[in-house]
């Protein structure tokens, strides 16, 4: 199988399989769908899916393919969990004996067995057999996809089936792992509701979204009643949204019912509400698991909503450009109208709409969809309202047309045509009224603000397109008018293209990390390409406001690049009268040899080119309240001068670019501010301890908020070093305050309580009294006596350190304990280990091992391999190597803050 075929199969498999875990009614049905997908895409002759049973054996639950005689023999066969390899197996001698016998019985020449893992826990296995040659890498990729889909299936059905029954807190943890996989399918609320109900063992689950009038139901499992019962549940959700508790418990509106409501996010964007039997007692562990599930659910809903909004906006922009492009390409009135009708119907989700054109003072139906009767009479009245009392709005909209007093005189026509709601926009071409564009939604439906803006924009483009088409059909009589209309259409299309390109580059950068430099480069490049000029330069004011300095230069011809850059890179004085007039008036300024000399700087170097017919224009890039930059565009060819229309288009692009530049600049400032706060709370140096070598590394994620990672050092005597590493919940100002509090606790208590267990116990009492409900601090505290060669460690809910021995062996430091701030009066066990010369201890925050790539965690095993491979590095370089490997694993992006501290005892 070639790479192209593998890719095609992989995409098709994902598209078909993704929603199955959420739609199939039972675990067996869902796994059957997974097995069928694996059979169809990998080229296997036989697929077996096994489920981990309560007795510790893996039992064949589903068999796909193979002969009718062999399937009954396979179903129910089992082998011990210990026989399953942690890696993929593709040879007979490495298979469990039961699977090897099946392979021989089936005459398989090629085998592939994969463990099915959920949260690093084996929940099943996937076995593929066939009589042909070995499975190639492309087919292995498809098999891994099937194993991942099986894992998601187990997460969805955890607790519903006897073979996968788990305690609620474990089921919730597994369900949370499966949430991200369904976030992008458009079914996130339904998936979250079903997962929560099944994992928690609840009667039912509802998902509410916060809106102005109160909670709005967006998803519910079976068994939820309507009417007064639903209203009482909505009131309970509203009360929970006002609470600061992570889980709010109340008696439900029905007898014997208990509701548990979880606000999603802070501030809450919604709520998750579970209903239980009243006698069901929820343990603290279950409540903690519910809170964790709620946090993950809130993240998934916000991510999914943002992704869908961006995709929707991009699709609407593409549709707008498609309509314009069709009109330009065809110049056919009927084709243009049909395209507009079909695109708008699909985009807005309406069944009835029409375009009316003015002929001899009256509106005539030019194109319609699903309309009969006297709807043109309705349109005439709507146009009168649009030109009269609704003139300032530019649109006419009524969600209830039959009850609207201003439509009384056409009520008969409304009833005849079945029109229940209206939204109409006049068609204006070059300020001339040529018709009306009207959509007729279902009763009570109002277009959103974005939909109304899109309809207005389409109406403007459609009006120009219609006028162009009419002129084209009368070319011989109206040739000059047609040429003017085509020029106007090309200008409009060029502006839209430029706005689209700038908006697209802005959206792409927003999904990753807004960079001012990248945004300026994208604007300069787009200007040159879309306006067909030779060069563009964007200049910004320097810190003193005295000069305009080139920040981005783009030259169309690479052979001219260096020469043009040498001109544009020269700073421009910002205090000359010409420049002040340009910046004050905010309009394009055309250069000629005289004013170019007055501007001085690099513009003066353009004088010889201007004298030979080149053209150049300087424009401001500004928001309504702030000048951000200047834009200079240059055309060296006298045959292609910069026209007034080109300059006007450039101004439109500059206005859109100003938004992208202003956002990128603001993002950069906010990111620098957040990083400054973070770095101010971290130590700027570490103590010098004879016999010890220290190193650390810290990297923040792409968030604007202050993170919660903290590390610090303190010298306890001449040869004893105290090290603390922690992570506070949340981000932003609250996290910064909690970081400062944790650092103060460490500094103030370490000398009074130098032993790790004592310090964490004392710190817990302070933190319990200081942090808000639902928040906590994980902390790892260790001391190293360089002279005695001893390490002492205690942990409060933090990942255990890794101990790298001189011979290259790797051991965990088995320190465990409850996070700070959860329960008072805690004790923390100390672990004491020898710390021989050449030994290295590595401390890290959870952002390191939880770095993700395609749903896969970086993990402790990968960390250990890196530490062993790079053990010869000095501590500081080793710490940096850990964070660099995490970033590389995550595709160059860290989704959470990461910190690593390395301490090594020097060899004698």
Tab-separated table of N, CA and C in Angstrom, residues 97-239:
chain	number	residue	atom	x	y	z
A	97	UNK	N	0.152	-17.490	24.117
A	97	UNK	CA	-0.080	-18.820	23.538
A	97	UNK	C	-1.462	-18.928	22.904
A	98	UNK	N	-2.496	-18.358	23.560
A	98	UNK	CA	-3.855	-18.468	23.023
A	98	UNK	C	-3.970	-17.773	21.670
A	99	UNK	N	-3.309	-16.615	21.515
A	99	UNK	CA	-3.369	-15.891	20.240
A	99	UNK	C	-2.555	-16.613	19.178
A	100	UNK	N	-1.409	-17.187	19.575
A	100	UNK	CA	-0.595	-17.926	18.616
A	100	UNK	C	-1.373	-19.111	18.051
A	101	UNK	N	-2.133	-19.804	18.909
A	101	UNK	CA	-2.931	-20.938	18.426
A	101	UNK	C	-3.984	-20.473	17.421
A	102	UNK	N	-4.604	-19.315	17.686
A	102	UNK	CA	-5.606	-18.787	16.750
A	102	UNK	C	-4.952	-18.457	15.413
A	103	UNK	N	-3.747	-17.871	15.445
A	103	UNK	CA	-3.051	-17.516	14.208
A	103	UNK	C	-2.746	-18.757	13.379
A	104	UNK	N	-2.279	-19.811	14.039
A	104	UNK	CA	-1.976	-21.061	13.322
A	104	UNK	C	-3.253	-21.659	12.755
A	105	UNK	N	-4.321	-21.655	13.568
A	105	UNK	CA	-5.602	-22.202	13.122
A	105	UNK	C	-6.140	-21.441	11.918
A	106	UNK	N	-5.922	-20.123	11.882
A	106	UNK	CA	-6.434	-19.298	10.775
A	106	UNK	C	-5.498	-19.274	9.577
A	107	UNK	N	-4.318	-19.901	9.688
A	107	UNK	CA	-3.368	-19.902	8.584
A	107	UNK	C	-2.751	-18.537	8.326
A	108	UNK	N	-2.569	-17.756	9.394
A	108	UNK	CA	-2.049	-16.390	9.246
A	108	UNK	C	-0.542	-16.413	9.075
A	109	UNK	N	-0.054	-15.677	8.082
A	109	UNK	CA	1.386	-15.502	7.880
A	109	UNK	C	1.880	-14.198	8.501
A	110	UNK	N	0.969	-13.275	8.724
A	110	UNK	CA	1.324	-11.978	9.323
A	110	UNK	C	0.405	-11.724	10.511
A	111	UNK	N	0.979	-11.251	11.624
A	111	UNK	CA	0.203	-10.940	12.816
A	111	UNK	C	0.638	-9.574	13.338
A	112	UNK	N	-0.263	-8.919	14.046
A	112	UNK	CA	0.037	-7.641	14.698
A	112	UNK	C	-0.879	-7.521	15.913
A	113	UNK	N	-0.255	-7.446	17.113
A	113	UNK	CA	-1.025	-7.296	18.352
A	113	UNK	C	-0.636	-5.977	19.013
A	114	UNK	N	-1.638	-5.171	19.403
A	114	UNK	CA	-1.402	-3.879	20.027
A	114	UNK	C	-2.169	-3.819	21.346
A	115	UNK	N	-1.533	-3.349	22.421
A	115	UNK	CA	-2.286	-3.118	23.663
A	115	UNK	C	-3.192	-1.905	23.500
A	116	UNK	N	-4.363	-1.952	24.107
A	116	UNK	CA	-5.285	-0.811	24.117
A	116	UNK	C	-5.136	-0.141	25.481
A	117	UNK	N	-4.621	1.107	25.458
A	117	UNK	CA	-4.272	1.810	26.696
A	117	UNK	C	-5.171	3.018	26.896
A	118	UNK	N	-5.592	3.204	28.114
A	118	UNK	CA	-6.361	4.389	28.493
A	118	UNK	C	-5.771	4.923	29.783
A	119	UNK	N	-5.220	6.173	29.717
A	119	UNK	CA	-4.537	6.768	30.872
A	119	UNK	C	-3.432	5.832	31.373
A	120	UNK	N	-2.653	5.273	30.404
A	120	UNK	CA	-1.515	4.393	30.691
A	120	UNK	C	-1.948	3.102	31.394
A	121	UNK	N	-3.204	2.741	31.282
A	121	UNK	CA	-3.727	1.521	31.899
A	121	UNK	C	-4.258	0.626	30.788
A	122	UNK	N	-3.856	-0.660	30.819
A	122	UNK	CA	-4.318	-1.616	29.811
A	122	UNK	C	-5.795	-1.909	30.044
A	123	UNK	N	-6.617	-1.703	29.015
A	123	UNK	CA	-8.040	-2.026	29.109
A	123	UNK	C	-8.450	-3.067	28.074
A	124	UNK	N	-7.537	-3.452	27.193
A	124	UNK	CA	-7.864	-4.436	26.180
A	124	UNK	C	-6.706	-4.643	25.240
A	125	UNK	N	-6.953	-5.397	24.159
A	125	UNK	CA	-5.936	-5.593	23.123
A	125	UNK	C	-6.614	-5.681	21.776
A	126	UNK	N	-5.836	-5.395	20.719
A	126	UNK	CA	-6.324	-5.453	19.336
A	126	UNK	C	-5.391	-6.381	18.567
A	127	UNK	N	-5.943	-7.402	17.917
A	127	UNK	CA	-5.146	-8.378	17.183
A	127	UNK	C	-5.576	-8.412	15.727
A	128	UNK	N	-4.614	-8.307	14.794
A	128	UNK	CA	-4.862	-8.329	13.355
A	128	UNK	C	-4.087	-9.498	12.747
A	129	UNK	N	-4.730	-10.305	11.922
A	129	UNK	CA	-4.103	-11.460	11.286
A	129	UNK	C	-4.456	-11.469	9.805
A	130	UNK	N	-3.527	-11.962	8.978
A	130	UNK	CA	-3.846	-12.148	7.556
A	130	UNK	C	-2.890	-13.173	6.950
A	131	UNK	N	-3.302	-13.721	5.834
A	131	UNK	CA	-2.500	-14.736	5.179
A	131	UNK	C	-1.440	-14.175	4.261
A	132	UNK	N	-1.522	-12.882	3.907
A	132	UNK	CA	-0.541	-12.272	3.006
A	132	UNK	C	0.695	-11.850	3.788
A	133	UNK	N	1.523	-10.938	3.187
A	133	UNK	CA	2.776	-10.518	3.790
A	133	UNK	C	2.583	-9.685	5.040
A	134	UNK	N	3.724	-9.297	5.641
A	134	UNK	CA	3.709	-8.557	6.901
A	134	UNK	C	3.036	-7.201	6.751
A	135	UNK	N	2.525	-6.678	7.850
A	135	UNK	CA	1.885	-5.364	7.857
A	135	UNK	C	2.958	-4.277	7.700
A	136	UNK	N	2.767	-3.385	6.725
A	136	UNK	CA	3.729	-2.310	6.489
A	136	UNK	C	3.414	-1.154	7.432
A	137	UNK	N	4.317	-0.139	7.438
A	137	UNK	CA	4.187	0.946	8.398
A	137	UNK	C	2.862	1.683	8.242
A	138	UNK	N	2.445	1.917	6.988
A	138	UNK	CA	1.176	2.618	6.781
A	138	UNK	C	0.006	1.879	7.388
A	139	UNK	N	0.000	0.553	7.257
A	139	UNK	CA	-1.079	-0.236	7.845
A	139	UNK	C	-0.971	-0.269	9.366
A	140	UNK	N	0.245	-0.220	9.895
A	140	UNK	CA	0.421	-0.144	11.347
A	140	UNK	C	-0.169	1.162	11.901
A	141	UNK	N	0.027	2.259	11.127
A	141	UNK	CA	-0.554	3.546	11.544
A	141	UNK	C	-2.069	3.430	11.670
A	142	UNK	N	-2.692	2.761	10.673
A	142	UNK	CA	-4.140	2.592	10.713
A	142	UNK	C	-4.554	1.701	11.887
A	143	UNK	N	-3.731	0.684	12.192
A	143	UNK	CA	-4.028	-0.171	13.343
A	143	UNK	C	-3.955	0.614	14.647
A	144	UNK	N	-2.967	1.526	14.751
A	144	UNK	CA	-2.862	2.346	15.963
A	144	UNK	C	-4.076	3.262	16.111
A	145	UNK	N	-4.553	3.775	14.958
A	145	UNK	CA	-5.775	4.589	15.000
A	145	UNK	C	-6.940	3.769	15.570
A	146	UNK	N	-7.036	2.503	15.114
A	146	UNK	CA	-8.116	1.658	15.610
A	146	UNK	C	-7.953	1.386	17.106
A	147	UNK	N	-6.711	1.169	17.572
A	147	UNK	CA	-6.486	0.959	19.005
A	147	UNK	C	-6.865	2.193	19.802
A	148	UNK	N	-6.516	3.395	19.279
A	148	UNK	CA	-6.896	4.631	19.965
A	148	UNK	C	-8.417	4.773	20.022
A	149	UNK	N	-9.095	4.407	18.910
A	149	UNK	CA	-10.555	4.499	18.904
A	149	UNK	C	-11.164	3.512	19.897
A	150	UNK	N	-10.555	2.332	20.032
A	150	UNK	CA	-11.024	1.370	21.029
A	150	UNK	C	-10.846	1.928	22.436
A	151	UNK	N	-9.724	2.637	22.677
A	151	UNK	CA	-9.509	3.241	23.988
A	151	UNK	C	-10.594	4.260	24.301
A	152	UNK	N	-10.934	5.107	23.308
A	152	UNK	CA	-12.008	6.073	23.511
A	152	UNK	C	-13.325	5.360	23.805
A	153	UNK	N	-13.566	4.248	23.126
A	153	UNK	CA	-14.783	3.476	23.367
A	153	UNK	C	-14.853	2.997	24.813
A	154	UNK	N	-13.709	2.500	25.345
A	154	UNK	CA	-13.688	2.069	26.742
A	154	UNK	C	-13.968	3.237	27.669
A	155	UNK	N	-13.424	4.432	27.331
A	155	UNK	CA	-13.667	5.599	28.183
A	155	UNK	C	-15.151	5.943	28.220
A	156	UNK	N	-15.801	5.893	27.039
A	156	UNK	CA	-17.223	6.247	26.967
A	156	UNK	C	-18.078	5.250	27.748
A	157	UNK	N	-17.720	3.964	27.646
A	157	UNK	CA	-18.578	2.928	28.229
A	157	UNK	C	-18.096	2.443	29.584
A	158	UNK	N	-17.062	3.116	30.160
A	158	UNK	CA	-16.557	2.702	31.473
A	158	UNK	C	-17.689	2.693	32.493
A	159	UNK	N	-17.851	1.605	33.179
A	159	UNK	CA	-18.879	1.523	34.215
A	159	UNK	C	-20.196	0.960	33.732
A	160	UNK	N	-20.386	0.813	32.401
A	160	UNK	CA	-21.670	0.320	31.899
A	160	UNK	C	-21.664	-1.188	31.687
A	161	UNK	N	-20.475	-1.737	31.529
A	161	UNK	CA	-20.374	-3.142	31.170
A	161	UNK	C	-19.616	-3.894	32.254
A	162	UNK	N	-20.006	-5.086	32.524
A	162	UNK	CA	-19.384	-5.827	33.604
A	162	UNK	C	-17.904	-6.006	33.443
A	163	UNK	N	-17.412	-6.111	32.218
A	163	UNK	CA	-15.988	-6.334	32.012
A	163	UNK	C	-15.172	-5.092	32.222
A	164	UNK	N	-15.839	-3.942	32.264
A	164	UNK	CA	-15.076	-2.697	32.408
A	164	UNK	C	-15.541	-1.881	33.600
A	165	UNK	N	-16.334	-2.492	34.505
A	165	UNK	CA	-16.862	-1.735	35.636
A	165	UNK	C	-15.733	-1.197	36.499
A	166	UNK	N	-15.826	0.059	36.865
A	166	UNK	CA	-14.805	0.738	37.649
A	166	UNK	C	-15.475	1.550	38.751
A	167	UNK	N	-14.747	1.846	39.828
A	167	UNK	CA	-15.291	2.800	40.803
A	167	UNK	C	-15.569	4.128	40.115
A	168	UNK	N	-16.584	4.887	40.566
A	168	UNK	CA	-16.945	6.139	39.879
A	168	UNK	C	-15.780	7.087	39.701
A	169	UNK	N	-14.903	7.220	40.763
A	169	UNK	CA	-13.824	8.189	40.615
A	169	UNK	C	-12.858	7.784	39.507
A	170	UNK	N	-12.590	6.443	39.365
A	170	UNK	CA	-11.723	5.999	38.276
A	170	UNK	C	-12.422	6.148	36.933
A	171	UNK	N	-13.707	5.804	36.885
A	171	UNK	CA	-14.456	5.947	35.638
A	171	UNK	C	-14.469	7.399	35.176
A	172	UNK	N	-14.638	8.336	36.120
A	172	UNK	CA	-14.628	9.757	35.762
A	172	UNK	C	-13.261	10.172	35.231
A	173	UNK	N	-12.194	9.677	35.851
A	173	UNK	CA	-10.847	10.016	35.386
A	173	UNK	C	-10.634	9.502	33.976
A	174	UNK	N	-11.076	8.262	33.708
A	174	UNK	CA	-10.936	7.717	32.350
A	174	UNK	C	-11.811	8.479	31.364
A	175	UNK	N	-13.017	8.830	31.792
A	175	UNK	CA	-13.906	9.592	30.919
A	175	UNK	C	-13.292	10.931	30.558
A	176	UNK	N	-12.653	11.591	31.532
A	176	UNK	CA	-12.010	12.872	31.256
A	176	UNK	C	-10.926	12.719	30.205
A	177	UNK	N	-10.185	11.572	30.231
A	177	UNK	CA	-9.155	11.339	29.220
A	177	UNK	C	-9.766	11.258	27.824
A	178	UNK	N	-11.014	10.763	27.742
A	178	UNK	CA	-11.643	10.590	26.435
A	178	UNK	C	-12.328	11.817	25.901
A	179	UNK	N	-12.424	12.884	26.697
A	179	UNK	CA	-13.189	14.057	26.269
A	179	UNK	C	-12.576	14.735	25.056
A	180	UNK	N	-11.240	14.954	25.089
A	180	UNK	CA	-10.598	15.751	24.042
A	180	UNK	C	-10.841	15.148	22.672
A	181	UNK	N	-10.894	13.817	22.592
A	181	UNK	CA	-11.056	13.169	21.297
A	181	UNK	C	-12.363	13.536	20.625
A	182	UNK	N	-13.409	13.857	21.385
A	182	UNK	CA	-14.692	14.183	20.789
A	182	UNK	C	-14.983	15.642	20.683
A	183	UNK	N	-14.025	16.512	21.042
A	183	UNK	CA	-14.320	17.935	21.153
A	183	UNK	C	-14.570	18.586	19.823
A	184	UNK	N	-13.930	18.070	18.767
A	184	UNK	CA	-14.007	18.752	17.478
A	184	UNK	C	-15.099	18.214	16.582
A	185	UNK	N	-15.925	17.260	17.059
A	185	UNK	CA	-16.904	16.626	16.207
A	185	UNK	C	-18.221	17.388	16.141
A	186	UNK	N	-18.365	18.481	16.898
A	186	UNK	CA	-19.641	19.165	16.961
A	186	UNK	C	-20.612	18.478	17.906
A	187	UNK	N	-20.186	17.376	18.572
A	187	UNK	CA	-21.052	16.651	19.489
A	187	UNK	C	-20.528	16.728	20.915
A	188	UNK	N	-19.672	17.720	21.195
A	188	UNK	CA	-19.028	17.781	22.512
A	188	UNK	C	-20.036	17.820	23.657
A	189	UNK	N	-21.079	18.678	23.659
A	189	UNK	CA	-22.006	18.689	24.802
A	189	UNK	C	-22.692	17.341	25.024
A	190	UNK	N	-23.164	16.702	23.934
A	190	UNK	CA	-23.823	15.403	24.088
A	190	UNK	C	-22.857	14.349	24.610
A	191	UNK	N	-21.605	14.374	24.099
A	191	UNK	CA	-20.608	13.407	24.548
A	191	UNK	C	-20.286	13.606	26.022
A	192	UNK	N	-20.120	14.858	26.440
A	192	UNK	CA	-19.802	15.141	27.842
A	192	UNK	C	-20.945	14.676	28.744
A	193	UNK	N	-22.188	14.950	28.354
A	193	UNK	CA	-23.329	14.544	29.176
A	193	UNK	C	-23.377	13.034	29.336
A	194	UNK	N	-23.167	12.330	28.243
A	194	UNK	CA	-23.248	10.873	28.311
A	194	UNK	C	-22.095	10.292	29.124
A	195	UNK	N	-20.888	10.796	28.873
A	195	UNK	CA	-19.720	10.328	29.628
A	195	UNK	C	-19.916	10.551	31.124
A	196	UNK	N	-20.352	11.749	31.498
A	196	UNK	CA	-20.502	12.072	32.910
A	196	UNK	C	-21.534	11.166	33.576
A	197	UNK	N	-22.677	10.979	32.940
A	197	UNK	CA	-23.726	10.156	33.534
A	197	UNK	C	-23.276	8.712	33.701
A	198	UNK	N	-22.647	8.177	32.657
A	198	UNK	CA	-22.231	6.780	32.720
A	198	UNK	C	-21.111	6.579	33.737
A	199	UNK	N	-20.103	7.452	33.707
A	199	UNK	CA	-18.948	7.267	34.593
A	199	UNK	C	-19.317	7.482	36.055
A	200	UNK	N	-20.205	8.430	36.338
A	200	UNK	CA	-20.558	8.741	37.723
A	200	UNK	C	-21.698	7.866	38.244
A	201	UNK	N	-22.322	7.074	37.348
A	201	UNK	CA	-23.436	6.256	37.779
A	201	UNK	C	-24.663	7.077	38.120
A	202	UNK	N	-24.893	8.160	37.342
A	202	UNK	CA	-26.012	9.055	37.623
A	202	UNK	C	-27.256	8.646	36.849
A	203	UNK	N	-28.418	9.122	37.341
A	203	UNK	CA	-29.670	8.900	36.610
A	203	UNK	C	-29.641	9.584	35.246
A	204	UNK	N	-29.189	10.824	35.264
A	204	UNK	CA	-29.206	11.631	34.044
A	204	UNK	C	-28.183	12.744	34.189
A	205	UNK	N	-27.939	13.413	33.068
A	205	UNK	CA	-26.991	14.538	33.070
A	205	UNK	C	-27.489	15.600	32.103
A	206	UNK	N	-27.348	16.875	32.501
A	206	UNK	CA	-27.712	18.005	31.652
A	206	UNK	C	-26.510	18.935	31.522
A	207	UNK	N	-26.374	19.554	30.361
A	207	UNK	CA	-25.352	20.582	30.126
A	207	UNK	C	-26.073	21.904	29.885
A	208	UNK	N	-25.704	22.941	30.671
A	208	UNK	CA	-26.314	24.272	30.545
A	208	UNK	C	-25.273	25.254	30.028
A	209	UNK	N	-25.715	26.209	29.223
A	209	UNK	CA	-24.849	27.293	28.767
A	209	UNK	C	-25.346	28.595	29.377
A	210	UNK	N	-24.392	29.457	29.799
A	210	UNK	CA	-24.744	30.740	30.406
A	210	UNK	C	-25.147	31.720	29.317
A	211	UNK	N	-26.346	32.313	29.465
A	211	UNK	CA	-26.799	33.381	28.576
A	211	UNK	C	-27.410	34.474	29.439
A	212	UNK	N	-27.742	35.602	28.816
A	212	UNK	CA	-28.213	36.754	29.570
A	212	UNK	C	-29.430	36.480	30.419
A	213	UNK	N	-30.395	35.725	29.885
A	213	UNK	CA	-31.640	35.476	30.608
A	213	UNK	C	-31.523	34.331	31.606
A	214	UNK	N	-30.405	33.636	31.643
A	214	UNK	CA	-30.236	32.508	32.552
A	214	UNK	C	-29.692	31.303	31.819
A	215	UNK	N	-29.533	30.165	32.537
A	215	UNK	CA	-28.984	28.962	31.904
A	215	UNK	C	-29.884	28.453	30.783
A	216	UNK	N	-29.261	28.034	29.680
A	216	UNK	CA	-29.976	27.478	28.532
A	216	UNK	C	-29.506	26.043	28.333
A	217	UNK	N	-30.429	25.103	28.228
A	217	UNK	CA	-30.087	23.687	28.072
A	217	UNK	C	-29.530	23.443	26.677
A	218	UNK	N	-28.348	22.803	26.599
A	218	UNK	CA	-27.741	22.504	25.294
A	218	UNK	C	-27.587	21.008	25.057
A	219	UNK	N	-27.659	20.180	26.108
A	219	UNK	CA	-27.545	18.739	25.923
A	219	UNK	C	-28.113	18.045	27.152
A	220	UNK	N	-28.690	16.854	26.948
A	220	UNK	CA	-29.256	16.092	28.058
A	220	UNK	C	-29.274	14.619	27.686
A	221	UNK	N	-29.089	13.751	28.679
A	221	UNK	CA	-29.209	12.317	28.453
A	221	UNK	C	-30.677	11.920	28.559
A	222	UNK	N	-30.963	10.655	28.271
A	222	UNK	CA	-32.330	10.149	28.382
A	222	UNK	C	-32.788	10.208	29.838
A	223	UNK	N	-34.083	10.312	30.026
A	223	UNK	CA	-34.631	10.290	31.375
A	223	UNK	C	-34.839	11.657	31.985
A	224	UNK	N	-34.605	12.730	31.220
A	224	UNK	CA	-34.799	14.083	31.741
A	224	UNK	C	-36.202	14.555	31.377
A	225	UNK	N	-36.978	14.941	32.378
A	225	UNK	CA	-38.329	15.412	32.140
A	225	UNK	C	-38.322	16.875	31.731
A	226	UNK	N	-39.397	17.314	31.072
A	226	UNK	CA	-39.526	18.712	30.703
A	226	UNK	C	-40.407	19.455	31.689
A	227	UNK	N	-40.956	20.564	31.246
A	227	UNK	CA	-41.909	21.311	32.050
A	227	UNK	C	-41.335	21.876	33.323
A	228	UNK	N	-42.135	21.777	34.409
A	228	UNK	CA	-41.753	22.395	35.682
A	228	UNK	C	-40.485	21.757	36.250
A	229	UNK	N	-40.333	20.433	36.047
A	229	UNK	CA	-39.129	19.745	36.557
A	229	UNK	C	-37.869	20.347	35.944
A	230	UNK	N	-37.896	20.599	34.642
A	230	UNK	CA	-36.733	21.165	33.966
A	230	UNK	C	-36.489	22.604	34.422
A	231	UNK	N	-37.570	23.356	34.679
A	231	UNK	CA	-37.417	24.732	35.165
A	231	UNK	C	-36.750	24.755	36.541
A	232	UNK	N	-37.110	23.802	37.412
A	232	UNK	CA	-36.491	23.745	38.737
A	232	UNK	C	-35.023	23.362	38.638
A	233	UNK	N	-34.695	22.472	37.705
A	233	UNK	CA	-33.289	22.118	37.505
A	233	UNK	C	-32.502	23.318	36.967
A	234	UNK	N	-33.139	24.123	36.097
A	234	UNK	CA	-32.473	25.329	35.594
A	234	UNK	C	-32.210	26.313	36.724
A	235	UNK	N	-33.157	26.428	37.658
A	235	UNK	CA	-32.955	27.323	38.794
A	235	UNK	C	-31.806	26.829	39.673
A	236	UNK	N	-31.716	25.514	39.855
A	236	UNK	CA	-30.594	24.955	40.630
A	236	UNK	C	-29.271	25.235	39.933
A	237	UNK	N	-29.256	25.133	38.598
A	237	UNK	CA	-28.029	25.442	37.853
A	237	UNK	C	-27.649	26.909	38.024
A	238	UNK	N	-28.636	27.802	38.026
A	238	UNK	CA	-28.352	29.233	38.198
A	238	UNK	C	-27.744	29.497	39.573
A	239	UNK	N	-28.264	28.808	40.606
A	239	UNK	CA	-27.696	29.002	41.950
A	239	UNK	C	-26.256	28.494	42.013
